[in-house]
């Protein structure tokens, strides 16, 4: 089953338990094996943070789209084809020179799948979930992000089915960039709020 | 419930240690990939909802919850739900585990799947379910009690049931900043009871949550009306 271990190594307990559950569910006809592959393919290959980067770059370059995005983000991103699970009630929160937004789910792992895909391990981890609400500046430092004390931090704890996407600030020096070039600058982490978008080779200018 | 999942503000859990973004795969092992897909697929049978799924993970022993990796918690939750809803039995699981490790032939299928009432989605139906999603906004003829600008206190709620009011905010005073309409109420939804409550984003000054150290920070939390009381 696993391709992550040498063939001589016995499968771990968790590998066995997952395999056993899958065998049982397939045998009982409770899951369709092809449907499992559809689910995996969707979240491994189709839905991911490039969707969000497209949304951000479009918002930076198209004022009408940005206005629609801030008004009703689910509808605006649907116009780009990004619809579905964990994006039904999307809200976009915009970073400014005065306000930096940051997203967490302290109770589980709520995350805007339609625009960012499945969350990274650190987002779902106890260290991030516990500390980012009480010590956001300290957590940001761990991501190499230093904000001036004059910048207000807004931490959004996703306790409901509202999902939050951060609209990062467009970096200076990108005035002539196309939407496609801008997309390439937008990182997943900047849309969660743990980083700012930078031009390669340019240091953080926010301090 | 005041479980191990309710992590906001807890100390001692160590550094975040993020993997570099451009090096992190969507799944780190094959079993994570399978556990994710299985959980999603059996969720589509409609025997439980998302709040029951969350509650099943939260109900684990705190030591288990904190020592498990993320998808181990998913596996624990989905296994518990499959057992509780009678779709599989402990005996069946044990038998198939034994046949996996070659100790004996698998032969026990104890619980007949109730095919009549179950709709096992095909790949095309799965695609549609993932695309349509599950909306939680409900029609309501009740007027929201609070409007943006109102000061509210989060009620203390030491319930053993499912709830989405984090412990760290209970008892604190904040300001309503957005009204989101009437949404499915997780506390009752986790008990398979339908119905919604008005939902708000409430803004808390970090000082009011943590004391004077946390400067120039606000925490915004989505809270349903039954979690809140007016401040006069």
Short mmCIF file of C-alpha atoms in Angstrom, two decimals:
data_model
loop_
_atom_site.label_atom_id
_atom_site.label_comp_id
_atom_site.label_asym_id
_atom_site.label_seq_id
_atom_site.Cartn_x
_atom_site.Cartn_y
_atom_site.Cartn_z
CA UNK A 1 0.00 0.00 0.00
CA UNK A 2 2.52 2.60 1.07
CA UNK A 3 5.17 3.83 -1.29
CA UNK A 4 6.85 5.75 1.48
CA UNK A 5 8.71 2.84 3.01
CA UNK A 6 11.13 0.24 1.79
CA UNK A 7 9.38 -3.05 1.04
CA UNK A 8 11.20 -4.79 3.88
CA UNK A 9 9.72 -2.50 6.51
CA UNK A 10 6.45 -3.78 7.99
CA UNK A 11 3.44 -1.46 7.62
CA UNK A 12 2.71 0.69 10.65
CA UNK A 13 -0.31 0.23 12.85
CA UNK A 14 -2.04 3.26 11.35
CA UNK A 15 -1.41 2.01 7.80
CA UNK A 16 -2.98 -1.31 8.74
CA UNK A 17 -5.98 0.31 10.36
CA UNK A 18 -6.68 2.53 7.36
CA UNK A 19 -6.25 -0.36 4.97
CA UNK A 20 -8.54 -2.55 7.08
CA UNK A 21 -11.23 0.10 7.19
CA UNK A 22 -11.04 0.65 3.44
CA UNK A 23 -11.24 -3.12 2.74
CA UNK A 24 -14.24 -3.48 5.02
CA UNK A 25 -16.10 -0.49 3.59
CA UNK A 26 -15.48 -1.60 0.01
CA UNK A 27 -16.48 -5.18 0.81
CA UNK A 28 -19.71 -3.97 2.39
CA UNK A 29 -20.44 -1.73 -0.55
CA UNK A 30 -20.40 1.41 1.59
CA UNK A 31 -17.88 3.22 -0.59
CA UNK A 32 -17.26 3.17 -4.31
CA UNK A 33 -13.49 2.71 -4.87
CA UNK A 34 -13.57 4.94 -7.96
CA UNK A 35 -15.26 7.64 -5.90
CA UNK A 36 -12.30 7.59 -3.49
CA UNK A 37 -10.00 8.32 -6.41
CA UNK A 38 -12.24 11.19 -7.51
CA UNK A 39 -11.98 12.74 -4.05
CA UNK A 40 -8.20 12.36 -3.92
CA UNK A 41 -7.71 13.71 -7.43
CA UNK A 42 -9.89 16.75 -6.66
CA UNK A 43 -7.88 17.85 -3.64
CA UNK A 44 -4.46 16.71 -4.78
CA UNK A 45 -4.59 18.08 -8.33
CA UNK A 46 -7.49 20.45 -8.91
CA UNK A 47 -8.34 22.51 -5.85
CA UNK A 48 -5.39 24.36 -4.34
CA UNK A 49 -3.77 27.70 -3.50
CA UNK A 50 -3.26 28.64 -7.16
CA UNK A 51 -7.01 29.32 -7.16
CA UNK A 52 -6.55 31.85 -4.37
CA UNK A 53 -3.54 33.42 -6.08
CA UNK A 54 -5.71 33.97 -9.15
CA UNK A 55 -8.36 35.66 -6.98
CA UNK A 56 -5.78 37.92 -5.31
CA UNK A 57 -4.05 38.93 -8.54
CA UNK A 58 -7.38 39.69 -10.16
CA UNK A 59 -8.42 41.79 -7.16
CA UNK A 60 -5.17 43.76 -7.46
CA UNK A 61 -5.72 44.51 -11.15
CA UNK A 62 -9.50 44.71 -11.56
CA UNK A 63 -11.31 47.23 -9.34
CA UNK A 64 -14.76 45.99 -10.30
CA UNK A 65 -13.83 42.42 -9.35
CA UNK A 66 -12.27 43.60 -6.09
CA UNK A 67 -15.40 45.48 -5.15
CA UNK A 68 -17.53 42.39 -5.89
CA UNK A 69 -15.08 40.25 -3.90
CA UNK A 70 -15.30 42.44 -0.81
CA UNK A 71 -19.11 42.52 -1.13
CA UNK A 72 -19.76 38.77 -1.63
CA UNK A 73 -16.61 36.71 -1.92
CA UNK A 74 -18.33 33.34 -2.54
CA UNK A 75 -20.17 34.77 -5.52
CA UNK A 76 -17.11 36.61 -6.84
CA UNK A 77 -14.83 33.56 -6.72
CA UNK A 78 -17.62 31.42 -8.21
CA UNK A 79 -17.42 33.70 -11.26
CA UNK A 80 -13.85 32.36 -11.69
CA UNK A 81 -15.10 28.78 -11.31
CA UNK A 82 -14.06 28.22 -7.70
CA UNK A 83 -17.04 26.66 -5.95
CA UNK A 84 -17.73 23.85 -3.52
CA UNK A 85 -17.04 22.42 -0.11
CA UNK A 86 -15.54 24.68 2.55
CA UNK A 87 -16.03 27.81 0.49
CA UNK A 88 -19.78 28.21 0.71
CA UNK A 89 -19.59 31.31 2.89
CA UNK A 90 -16.34 33.00 1.94
CA UNK A 91 -15.20 36.35 3.33
CA UNK A 92 -12.18 38.29 2.15
CA UNK A 93 -10.29 40.42 4.67
CA UNK A 94 -7.95 43.03 3.25
CA UNK A 95 -4.51 43.93 4.55
CA UNK A 96 -3.59 47.61 4.61
CA UNK A 97 -0.55 49.51 5.91
CA UNK A 98 -2.45 49.83 9.22
CA UNK A 99 -4.11 46.41 9.54
CA UNK A 100 -2.72 42.90 9.10
CA UNK A 101 -5.18 39.99 9.01
CA UNK A 102 -4.40 36.45 10.08
CA UNK A 103 -6.61 33.33 9.97
CA UNK A 104 -6.85 30.33 12.32
CA UNK A 105 -9.33 27.72 13.47
CA UNK A 106 -8.57 27.14 17.16
CA UNK A 107 -11.24 24.41 17.49
CA UNK A 108 -10.39 22.26 14.47
CA UNK A 109 -9.04 23.09 11.01
CA UNK A 110 -11.62 25.23 9.15
CA UNK A 111 -9.99 26.63 6.03
CA UNK A 112 -11.22 28.00 2.67
CA UNK A 113 -10.74 24.88 0.55
CA UNK A 114 -12.17 26.31 -2.67
CA UNK A 115 -9.42 28.91 -2.91
CA UNK A 116 -6.56 27.39 -0.87
CA UNK A 117 -7.09 23.61 -1.07
CA UNK A 118 -6.45 21.48 2.00
CA UNK A 119 -4.61 23.18 4.88
CA UNK A 120 -0.90 22.62 5.54
CA UNK A 121 0.12 20.54 8.55
CA UNK A 122 1.21 23.55 10.61
CA UNK A 123 -2.21 25.23 10.22
CA UNK A 124 -3.88 22.16 11.76
CA UNK A 125 -1.26 21.75 14.49
CA UNK A 126 -1.65 22.42 18.20
CA UNK A 127 1.22 24.96 18.34
CA UNK A 128 -0.33 27.25 15.70
CA UNK A 129 -3.90 26.88 16.91
CA UNK A 130 -2.98 27.55 20.55
CA UNK A 131 -0.60 30.48 20.11
CA UNK A 132 -1.73 32.53 17.16
CA UNK A 133 -4.68 34.03 19.05
CA UNK A 134 -2.64 35.01 22.11
CA UNK A 135 0.79 35.72 20.59
CA UNK A 136 0.28 36.48 16.89
CA UNK A 137 3.45 38.57 16.62
CA UNK A 138 5.52 35.75 18.05
CA UNK A 139 3.99 33.25 15.61
CA UNK A 140 4.55 35.62 12.68
CA UNK A 141 8.22 35.87 13.67
CA UNK A 142 8.46 32.10 13.23
CA UNK A 143 7.40 32.61 9.62
CA UNK A 144 10.00 35.36 9.21
CA UNK A 145 7.35 38.07 9.27
CA UNK A 146 8.06 41.09 11.46
CA UNK A 147 5.36 43.72 11.78
CA UNK A 148 5.73 47.13 13.33
CA UNK A 149 3.96 47.58 16.68
CA UNK A 150 1.93 50.30 14.99
CA UNK A 151 0.30 47.74 12.67
CA UNK A 152 -2.87 46.37 14.21
CA UNK A 153 -3.20 42.61 13.95
CA UNK A 154 -6.63 41.11 13.39
CA UNK A 155 -6.81 37.38 14.06
CA UNK A 156 -9.90 35.68 12.60
CA UNK A 157 -10.81 32.52 14.52
CA UNK A 158 -12.94 30.47 12.09
CA UNK A 159 -15.46 29.06 14.56
CA UNK A 160 -18.42 29.00 12.14
CA UNK A 161 -18.88 28.00 8.49
CA UNK A 162 -17.63 31.46 7.49
CA UNK A 163 -14.32 31.01 5.73
CA UNK A 164 -11.68 33.73 5.59
CA UNK A 165 -9.19 34.56 2.85
CA UNK A 166 -6.62 37.29 3.40
CA UNK A 167 -6.15 39.75 0.55
CA UNK A 168 -2.47 40.65 0.96
CA UNK A 169 -1.00 44.02 0.01
CA UNK A 170 0.32 44.28 -3.52
CA UNK A 171 4.08 44.78 -3.29
CA UNK A 172 5.62 48.05 -4.48
CA UNK A 173 7.46 47.75 -7.78
CA UNK A 174 4.81 45.55 -9.44
CA UNK A 175 2.93 48.35 -11.18
CA UNK A 176 3.79 47.00 -14.63
CA UNK A 177 3.20 43.35 -13.77
CA UNK A 178 0.49 41.42 -15.60
CA UNK A 179 -2.16 39.51 -13.68
CA UNK A 180 -0.28 36.28 -14.50
CA UNK A 181 3.02 37.67 -13.21
CA UNK A 182 1.31 38.84 -10.02
CA UNK A 183 -0.26 35.40 -9.47
CA UNK A 184 3.19 33.87 -9.33
CA UNK A 185 4.15 36.16 -6.44
CA UNK A 186 1.17 35.25 -4.26
CA UNK A 187 1.99 32.54 -1.74
CA UNK A 188 -0.49 30.35 0.11
CA UNK A 189 0.96 31.62 3.39
CA UNK A 190 0.26 35.23 2.43
CA UNK A 191 -3.42 34.34 1.95
CA UNK A 192 -3.55 32.79 5.44
CA UNK A 193 -1.81 35.92 6.72
CA UNK A 194 1.46 34.55 8.07
CA UNK A 195 3.53 36.24 5.37
CA UNK A 196 3.42 39.30 3.18
CA UNK A 197 3.78 39.12 -0.58
CA UNK A 198 7.30 40.07 -1.63
CA UNK A 199 9.12 40.66 -4.84
CA UNK A 200 11.92 38.11 -5.01
CA UNK A 201 15.12 39.66 -3.69
CA UNK A 202 13.34 42.54 -1.97
CA UNK A 203 13.41 42.70 1.82
CA UNK A 204 10.35 43.31 3.96
CA UNK A 205 9.55 47.01 3.71
CA UNK A 206 6.83 47.15 6.33
CA UNK A 207 9.07 47.99 9.27
CA UNK B 1 -17.23 20.66 25.33
CA UNK B 2 -14.09 21.70 27.19
CA UNK B 3 -11.93 19.19 25.32
CA UNK B 4 -8.33 19.00 24.17
CA UNK B 5 -9.39 20.35 20.77
CA UNK B 6 -10.20 23.75 22.30
CA UNK B 7 -6.65 25.00 21.96
CA UNK B 8 -6.83 28.79 21.82
CA UNK B 9 -4.44 30.36 24.33
CA UNK B 10 -2.98 27.11 25.66
CA UNK B 11 0.70 27.20 26.61
CA UNK B 12 3.52 24.70 26.22
CA UNK B 13 2.71 23.20 22.83
CA UNK B 14 5.99 24.27 21.30
CA UNK B 15 7.05 26.10 18.15
CA UNK B 16 5.02 25.96 14.92
CA UNK B 17 7.90 24.62 12.80
CA UNK B 18 6.22 25.16 9.43
CA UNK B 19 7.39 23.10 6.48
CA UNK B 20 8.53 25.32 3.61
CA UNK B 21 5.44 26.00 1.49
CA UNK B 22 7.00 24.92 -1.80
CA UNK B 23 8.11 21.59 -0.32
CA UNK B 24 4.94 20.50 1.45
CA UNK B 25 2.87 17.81 -0.30
CA UNK B 26 -0.93 17.74 0.06
CA UNK B 27 -0.63 14.34 1.74
CA UNK B 28 2.53 13.07 3.43
CA UNK B 29 1.77 9.34 3.20
CA UNK B 30 -0.50 7.03 1.25
CA UNK B 31 -2.54 6.22 4.37
CA UNK B 32 -3.31 9.94 4.89
CA UNK B 33 -4.60 10.10 1.32
CA UNK B 34 -6.83 7.06 1.90
CA UNK B 35 -8.02 8.23 5.36
CA UNK B 36 -9.03 11.60 3.93
CA UNK B 37 -10.92 10.09 0.99
CA UNK B 38 -12.64 7.43 3.12
CA UNK B 39 -13.82 10.04 5.63
CA UNK B 40 -15.18 12.27 2.88
CA UNK B 41 -16.82 9.35 1.05
CA UNK B 42 -18.66 7.81 4.00
CA UNK B 43 -19.68 11.30 5.11
CA UNK B 44 -21.60 11.48 1.83
CA UNK B 45 -23.80 8.57 2.93
CA UNK B 46 -25.71 11.21 4.88
CA UNK B 47 -25.73 9.30 8.16
CA UNK B 48 -24.07 12.17 10.01
CA UNK B 49 -23.32 15.84 9.48
CA UNK B 50 -20.17 17.95 9.78
CA UNK B 51 -20.84 18.92 13.40
CA UNK B 52 -21.24 15.27 14.38
CA UNK B 53 -17.90 14.61 12.63
CA UNK B 54 -16.22 17.36 14.61
CA UNK B 55 -17.80 16.17 17.84
CA UNK B 56 -16.63 12.59 17.21
CA UNK B 57 -13.01 13.81 16.99
CA UNK B 58 -13.40 16.09 20.03
CA UNK B 59 -14.81 13.29 22.19
CA UNK B 60 -11.59 11.32 22.14
CA UNK B 61 -9.53 11.16 25.33
CA UNK B 62 -7.48 14.39 25.48
CA UNK B 63 -4.23 12.43 25.56
CA UNK B 64 -5.22 10.64 22.35
CA UNK B 65 -6.39 13.83 20.64
CA UNK B 66 -3.13 15.65 21.35
CA UNK B 67 -0.79 12.77 20.59
CA UNK B 68 -2.48 11.82 17.31
CA UNK B 69 -1.50 13.35 14.01
CA UNK B 70 -4.26 15.20 12.17
CA UNK B 71 -5.46 12.33 9.99
CA UNK B 72 -5.18 9.88 12.89
CA UNK B 73 -7.81 12.06 14.56
CA UNK B 74 -9.91 11.87 11.39
CA UNK B 75 -9.61 8.09 11.36
CA UNK B 76 -10.58 7.89 15.04
CA UNK B 77 -13.60 10.12 14.45
CA UNK B 78 -14.91 8.35 11.36
CA UNK B 79 -14.38 4.90 12.88
CA UNK B 80 -16.37 5.95 15.95
CA UNK B 81 -19.23 7.26 13.80
CA UNK B 82 -19.32 4.13 11.62
CA UNK B 83 -19.55 2.02 14.78
CA UNK B 84 -22.13 4.23 16.50
CA UNK B 85 -24.37 4.33 13.45
CA UNK B 86 -24.14 0.56 13.10
CA UNK B 87 -22.59 0.57 9.64
CA UNK B 88 -19.70 -1.59 10.83
CA UNK B 89 -18.99 -3.56 14.00
CA UNK B 90 -15.91 -3.97 16.20
CA UNK B 91 -15.92 -7.67 15.33
CA UNK B 92 -15.81 -6.97 11.59
CA UNK B 93 -12.98 -4.50 12.00
CA UNK B 94 -10.99 -6.93 14.16
CA UNK B 95 -11.50 -9.72 11.62
CA UNK B 96 -10.36 -7.64 8.69
CA UNK B 97 -7.34 -6.40 10.69
CA UNK B 98 -6.35 -9.99 11.41
CA UNK B 99 -6.67 -10.97 7.78
CA UNK B 100 -4.48 -7.97 6.85
CA UNK B 101 -1.65 -9.21 9.01
CA UNK B 102 -2.13 -12.73 7.66
CA UNK B 103 -3.31 -14.33 10.87
CA UNK B 104 -6.51 -15.67 9.43
CA UNK B 105 -8.87 -15.48 6.51
CA UNK B 106 -11.38 -12.68 6.67
CA UNK B 107 -14.84 -14.15 7.02
CA UNK B 108 -16.91 -12.01 9.32
CA UNK B 109 -19.38 -9.62 7.83
CA UNK B 110 -21.62 -9.13 10.78
CA UNK B 111 -23.70 -6.06 10.06
CA UNK B 112 -25.55 -6.09 6.78
CA UNK B 113 -25.26 -2.72 5.09
CA UNK B 114 -28.70 -1.20 4.88
CA UNK B 115 -28.54 -0.68 1.13
CA UNK B 116 -32.17 0.40 0.94
CA UNK B 117 -31.64 3.59 2.89
CA UNK B 118 -28.08 4.27 1.77
CA UNK B 119 -27.11 6.08 -1.35
CA UNK B 120 -23.48 5.24 -2.09
CA UNK B 121 -22.33 8.00 -4.44
CA UNK B 122 -20.73 7.22 -7.77
CA UNK B 123 -17.68 9.24 -8.90
CA UNK B 124 -19.96 11.61 -10.85
CA UNK B 125 -22.20 12.11 -7.82
CA UNK B 126 -19.15 12.69 -5.62
CA UNK B 127 -17.95 15.35 -8.02
CA UNK B 128 -21.32 17.05 -7.81
CA UNK B 129 -21.47 16.88 -4.00
CA UNK B 130 -17.98 18.44 -3.74
CA UNK B 131 -18.92 21.19 -6.18
CA UNK B 132 -22.27 22.06 -4.66
CA UNK B 133 -21.02 22.05 -1.06
CA UNK B 134 -23.26 22.44 1.96
CA UNK B 135 -24.70 25.85 2.68
CA UNK B 136 -25.60 26.72 6.27
CA UNK B 137 -27.49 30.00 5.75
CA UNK B 138 -31.16 29.52 6.61
CA UNK B 139 -34.31 31.50 5.99
CA UNK B 140 -35.46 33.13 9.19
CA UNK B 141 -38.37 35.30 10.18
CA UNK B 142 -36.78 36.27 13.49
CA UNK B 143 -35.01 39.58 13.98
CA UNK B 144 -31.39 39.47 15.09
CA UNK B 145 -31.09 40.66 18.70
CA UNK B 146 -27.75 42.35 18.09
CA UNK B 147 -26.56 44.81 15.47
CA UNK B 148 -23.02 45.93 14.60
CA UNK B 149 -21.66 48.20 17.31
CA UNK B 150 -23.43 46.39 20.17
CA UNK B 151 -21.34 45.36 23.15
CA UNK B 152 -21.86 41.72 24.13
CA UNK B 153 -20.54 39.27 26.69
CA UNK B 154 -19.93 35.62 25.79
CA UNK B 155 -21.86 33.39 28.17
CA UNK B 156 -20.05 30.77 30.19
CA UNK B 157 -21.11 27.42 28.77
CA UNK B 158 -19.51 24.42 30.42
CA UNK B 159 -21.42 21.93 28.28
CA UNK B 160 -20.23 18.40 27.60
CA UNK B 161 -21.89 18.60 24.18
CA UNK B 162 -20.58 20.09 20.95
CA UNK B 163 -20.21 23.86 20.94
CA UNK B 164 -18.26 26.39 18.91
CA UNK B 165 -17.69 29.04 21.56
CA UNK B 166 -14.00 28.64 22.42
CA UNK B 167 -13.26 28.50 26.17
CA UNK B 168 -10.81 31.38 25.88
CA UNK B 169 -13.53 33.84 24.92
CA UNK B 170 -16.23 32.76 27.38
CA UNK B 171 -16.92 35.53 29.89
CA UNK B 172 -15.20 38.19 27.78
CA UNK B 173 -16.77 41.34 26.39
CA UNK B 174 -16.54 42.28 22.73
CA UNK B 175 -18.21 44.30 20.00
CA UNK B 176 -20.42 42.93 17.24
CA UNK B 177 -18.88 43.93 13.91
CA UNK B 178 -20.81 41.90 11.35
CA UNK B 179 -24.14 40.12 11.18
CA UNK B 180 -24.07 37.03 8.96
CA UNK B 181 -27.73 36.02 9.03
CA UNK B 182 -29.25 32.88 10.46
CA UNK B 183 -26.98 29.83 10.22
CA UNK B 184 -27.26 26.17 11.22
CA UNK B 185 -26.55 26.03 14.96
CA UNK B 186 -23.75 23.53 15.64
CA UNK B 187 -24.72 22.71 19.23
CA UNK B 188 -28.07 21.22 18.15
CA UNK B 189 -26.89 20.12 14.68
CA UNK B 190 -24.39 17.77 16.38
CA UNK B 191 -27.46 16.08 17.93
CA UNK B 192 -29.11 15.83 14.51
CA UNK B 193 -31.60 18.55 15.39
CA UNK B 194 -32.21 21.09 12.69
CA UNK B 195 -32.57 24.81 13.17
CA UNK B 196 -30.53 27.95 12.99
CA UNK B 197 -29.51 30.93 15.07
CA UNK B 198 -28.29 34.38 14.11
CA UNK B 199 -24.53 34.47 13.65
CA UNK B 200 -22.19 37.41 14.24
CA UNK B 201 -18.52 38.27 13.98
CA UNK B 202 -17.55 39.67 17.36
CA UNK B 203 -14.35 41.63 17.89
CA UNK B 204 -12.36 41.32 21.13
CA UNK B 205 -9.43 43.49 22.13
CA UNK B 206 -6.56 41.13 22.90
CA UNK B 207 -6.14 42.78 26.32
CA UNK B 208 -9.65 41.72 27.30
CA UNK B 209 -8.78 38.09 26.50
CA UNK B 210 -5.19 37.81 27.69
CA UNK B 211 -4.34 40.77 29.90
CA UNK B 212 -2.22 43.78 29.19
CA UNK B 213 0.67 42.13 27.31
CA UNK B 214 -0.98 41.54 23.94
CA UNK B 215 -0.77 44.96 22.34
CA UNK B 216 -2.50 46.32 19.26
CA UNK B 217 -4.26 43.06 18.45
CA UNK B 218 -7.89 42.16 17.94
CA UNK B 219 -9.36 38.66 17.79
CA UNK B 220 -12.52 38.20 15.74
CA UNK B 221 -14.69 35.20 16.47
CA UNK B 222 -17.91 34.02 14.85
CA UNK B 223 -20.49 33.46 17.56
CA UNK B 224 -24.15 32.44 17.44
CA UNK B 225 -26.77 34.41 19.34
CA UNK B 226 -27.32 31.84 22.16
CA UNK B 227 -23.63 32.25 23.06
CA UNK B 228 -24.07 35.98 23.70
CA UNK B 229 -25.73 38.29 26.20
CA UNK B 230 -26.28 42.05 26.06
CA UNK B 231 -24.17 44.49 28.03
CA UNK B 232 -26.13 47.44 29.26
#
